[in-house]
PDB file of C-alpha atoms in Angstrom:
ATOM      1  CA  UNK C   1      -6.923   3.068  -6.298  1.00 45.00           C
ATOM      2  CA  UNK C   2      -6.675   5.339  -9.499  1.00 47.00           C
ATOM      3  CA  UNK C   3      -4.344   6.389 -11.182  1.00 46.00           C
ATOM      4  CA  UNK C   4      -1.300   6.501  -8.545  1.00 53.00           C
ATOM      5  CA  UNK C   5      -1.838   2.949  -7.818  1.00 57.00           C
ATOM      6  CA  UNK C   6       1.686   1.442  -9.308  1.00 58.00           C
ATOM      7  CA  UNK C   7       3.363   4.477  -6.920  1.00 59.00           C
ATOM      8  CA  UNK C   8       1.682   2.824  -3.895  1.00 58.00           C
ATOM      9  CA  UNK C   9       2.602  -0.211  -5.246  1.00 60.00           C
ATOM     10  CA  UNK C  10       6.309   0.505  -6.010  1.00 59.00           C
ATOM     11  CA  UNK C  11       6.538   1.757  -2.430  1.00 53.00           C
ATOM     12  CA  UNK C  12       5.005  -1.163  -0.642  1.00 56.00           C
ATOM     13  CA  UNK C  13       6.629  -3.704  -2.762  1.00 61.00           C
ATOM     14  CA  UNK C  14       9.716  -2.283  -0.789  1.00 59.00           C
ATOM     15  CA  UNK C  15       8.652  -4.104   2.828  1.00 68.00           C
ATOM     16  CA  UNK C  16       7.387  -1.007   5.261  1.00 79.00           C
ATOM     17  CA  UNK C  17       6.273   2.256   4.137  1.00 84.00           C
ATOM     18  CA  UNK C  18       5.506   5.259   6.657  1.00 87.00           C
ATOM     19  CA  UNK C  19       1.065   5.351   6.350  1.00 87.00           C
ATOM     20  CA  UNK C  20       1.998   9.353   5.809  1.00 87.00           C
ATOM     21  CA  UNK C  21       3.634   8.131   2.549  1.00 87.00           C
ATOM     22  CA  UNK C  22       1.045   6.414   1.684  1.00 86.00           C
ATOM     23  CA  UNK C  23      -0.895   9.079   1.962  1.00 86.00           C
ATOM     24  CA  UNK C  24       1.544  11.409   0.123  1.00 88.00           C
ATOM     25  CA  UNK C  25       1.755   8.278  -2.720  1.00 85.00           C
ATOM     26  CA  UNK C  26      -1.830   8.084  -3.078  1.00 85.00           C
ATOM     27  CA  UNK C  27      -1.810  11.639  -4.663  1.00 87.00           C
ATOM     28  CA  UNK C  28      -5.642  12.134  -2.954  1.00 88.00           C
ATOM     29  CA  UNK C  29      -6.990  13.309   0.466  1.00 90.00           C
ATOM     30  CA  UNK C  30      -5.605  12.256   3.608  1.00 89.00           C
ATOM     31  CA  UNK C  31      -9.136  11.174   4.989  1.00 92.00           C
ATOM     32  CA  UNK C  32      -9.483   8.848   1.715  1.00 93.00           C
ATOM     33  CA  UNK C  33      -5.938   7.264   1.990  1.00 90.00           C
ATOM     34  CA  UNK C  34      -6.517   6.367   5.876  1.00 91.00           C
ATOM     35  CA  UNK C  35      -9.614   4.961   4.427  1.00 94.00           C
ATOM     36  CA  UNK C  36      -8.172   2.459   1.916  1.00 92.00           C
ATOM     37  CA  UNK C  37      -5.479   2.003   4.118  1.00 91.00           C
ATOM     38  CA  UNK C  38      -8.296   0.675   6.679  1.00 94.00           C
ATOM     39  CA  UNK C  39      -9.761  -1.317   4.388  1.00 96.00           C
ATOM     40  CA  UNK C  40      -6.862  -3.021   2.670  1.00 94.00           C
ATOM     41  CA  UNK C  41      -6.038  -4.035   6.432  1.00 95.00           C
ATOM     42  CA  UNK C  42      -9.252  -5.102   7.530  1.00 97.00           C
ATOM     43  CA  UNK C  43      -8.887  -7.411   4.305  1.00 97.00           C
ATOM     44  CA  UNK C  44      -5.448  -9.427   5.063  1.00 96.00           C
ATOM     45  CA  UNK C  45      -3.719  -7.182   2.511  1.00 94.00           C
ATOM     46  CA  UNK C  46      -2.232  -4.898   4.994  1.00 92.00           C
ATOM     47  CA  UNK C  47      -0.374  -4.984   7.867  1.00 93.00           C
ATOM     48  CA  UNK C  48       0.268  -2.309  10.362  1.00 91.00           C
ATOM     49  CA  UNK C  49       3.432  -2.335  12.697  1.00 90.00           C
ATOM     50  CA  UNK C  50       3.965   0.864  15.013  1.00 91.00           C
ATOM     51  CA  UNK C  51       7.561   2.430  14.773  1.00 89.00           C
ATOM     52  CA  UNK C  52       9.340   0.989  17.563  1.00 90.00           C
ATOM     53  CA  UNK C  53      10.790   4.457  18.028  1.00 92.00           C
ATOM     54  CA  UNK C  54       8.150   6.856  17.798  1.00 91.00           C
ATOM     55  CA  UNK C  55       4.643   6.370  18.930  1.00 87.00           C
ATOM     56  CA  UNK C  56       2.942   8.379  16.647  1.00 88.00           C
ATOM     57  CA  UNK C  57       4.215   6.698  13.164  1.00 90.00           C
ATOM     58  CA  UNK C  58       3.022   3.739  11.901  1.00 90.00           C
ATOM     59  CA  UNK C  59       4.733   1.943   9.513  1.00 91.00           C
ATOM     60  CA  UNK C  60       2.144  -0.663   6.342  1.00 90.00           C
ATOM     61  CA  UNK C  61       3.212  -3.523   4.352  1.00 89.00           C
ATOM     62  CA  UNK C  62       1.956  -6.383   2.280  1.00 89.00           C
ATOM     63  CA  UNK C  63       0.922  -9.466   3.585  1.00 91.00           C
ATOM     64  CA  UNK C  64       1.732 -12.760   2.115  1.00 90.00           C
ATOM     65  CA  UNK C  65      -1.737 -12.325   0.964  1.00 94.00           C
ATOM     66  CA  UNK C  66      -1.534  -8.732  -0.650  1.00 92.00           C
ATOM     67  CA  UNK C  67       1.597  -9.598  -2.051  1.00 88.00           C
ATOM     68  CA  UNK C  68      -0.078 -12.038  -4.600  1.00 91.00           C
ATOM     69  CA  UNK C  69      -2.993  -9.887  -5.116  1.00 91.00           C
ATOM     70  CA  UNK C  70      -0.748  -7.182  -6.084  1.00 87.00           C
ATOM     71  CA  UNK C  71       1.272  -9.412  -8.442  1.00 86.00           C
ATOM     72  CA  UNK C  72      -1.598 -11.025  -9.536  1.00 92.00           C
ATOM     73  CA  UNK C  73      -3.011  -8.097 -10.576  1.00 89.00           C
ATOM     74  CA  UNK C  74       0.219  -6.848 -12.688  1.00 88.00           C
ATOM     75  CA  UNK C  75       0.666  -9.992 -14.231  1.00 90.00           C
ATOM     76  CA  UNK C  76      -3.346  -9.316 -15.337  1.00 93.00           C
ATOM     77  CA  UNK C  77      -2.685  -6.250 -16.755  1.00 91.00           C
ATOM     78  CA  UNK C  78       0.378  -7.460 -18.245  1.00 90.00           C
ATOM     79  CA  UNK C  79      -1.378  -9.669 -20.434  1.00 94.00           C
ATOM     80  CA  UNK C  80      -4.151  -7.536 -21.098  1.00 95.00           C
ATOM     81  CA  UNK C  81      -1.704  -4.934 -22.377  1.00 94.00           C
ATOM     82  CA  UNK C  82      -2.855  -2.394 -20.178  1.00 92.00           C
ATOM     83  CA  UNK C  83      -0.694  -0.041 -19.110  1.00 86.00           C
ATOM     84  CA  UNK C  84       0.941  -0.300 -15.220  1.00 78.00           C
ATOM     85  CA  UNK C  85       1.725   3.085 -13.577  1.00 67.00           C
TER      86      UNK C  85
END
């Protein structure tokens, strides 16, 4: 996810986030946000839930699943010393 990863992170971490924050998060194309979106959803990691009051807005959080991954992966780096943006 490059280098705006632990701003995606820090804003899913927080239950639902709108997919056009994502996007805005994600620092990179719209088209190529939608398109990790899609796949972190088609994984388990993601879960979509529509706004109950407006159609058009979708709101994404972690599954149980991407939860662990994600803090998995910190922990990882963590030890590694790598940095976590």
């Amino acid at each position: 996810m490059g280098h705006d990863a632990g701003s995606v992170r820090a804003h899913l971490e927080r239950a639902h986030v709108s997919v056009s924050s994502l996007c805005i998060a994600a620092a990179v194309a719209p088209t190529t946000a939608l398109r990790w979106i899609a796949r972190l959803t088609e994984a388990g990691l993601f879960e979509r839930r529509p706004d109950p009051f407006d159609r058009r807005r979708a709101f994404m959080s972690l599954t149980e699943s991407g939860l662990d991954v994600m803090r998995r992966y910190v922990a990882m780096a963590r030890t590694l010393g790598l940095p976590i943006i």
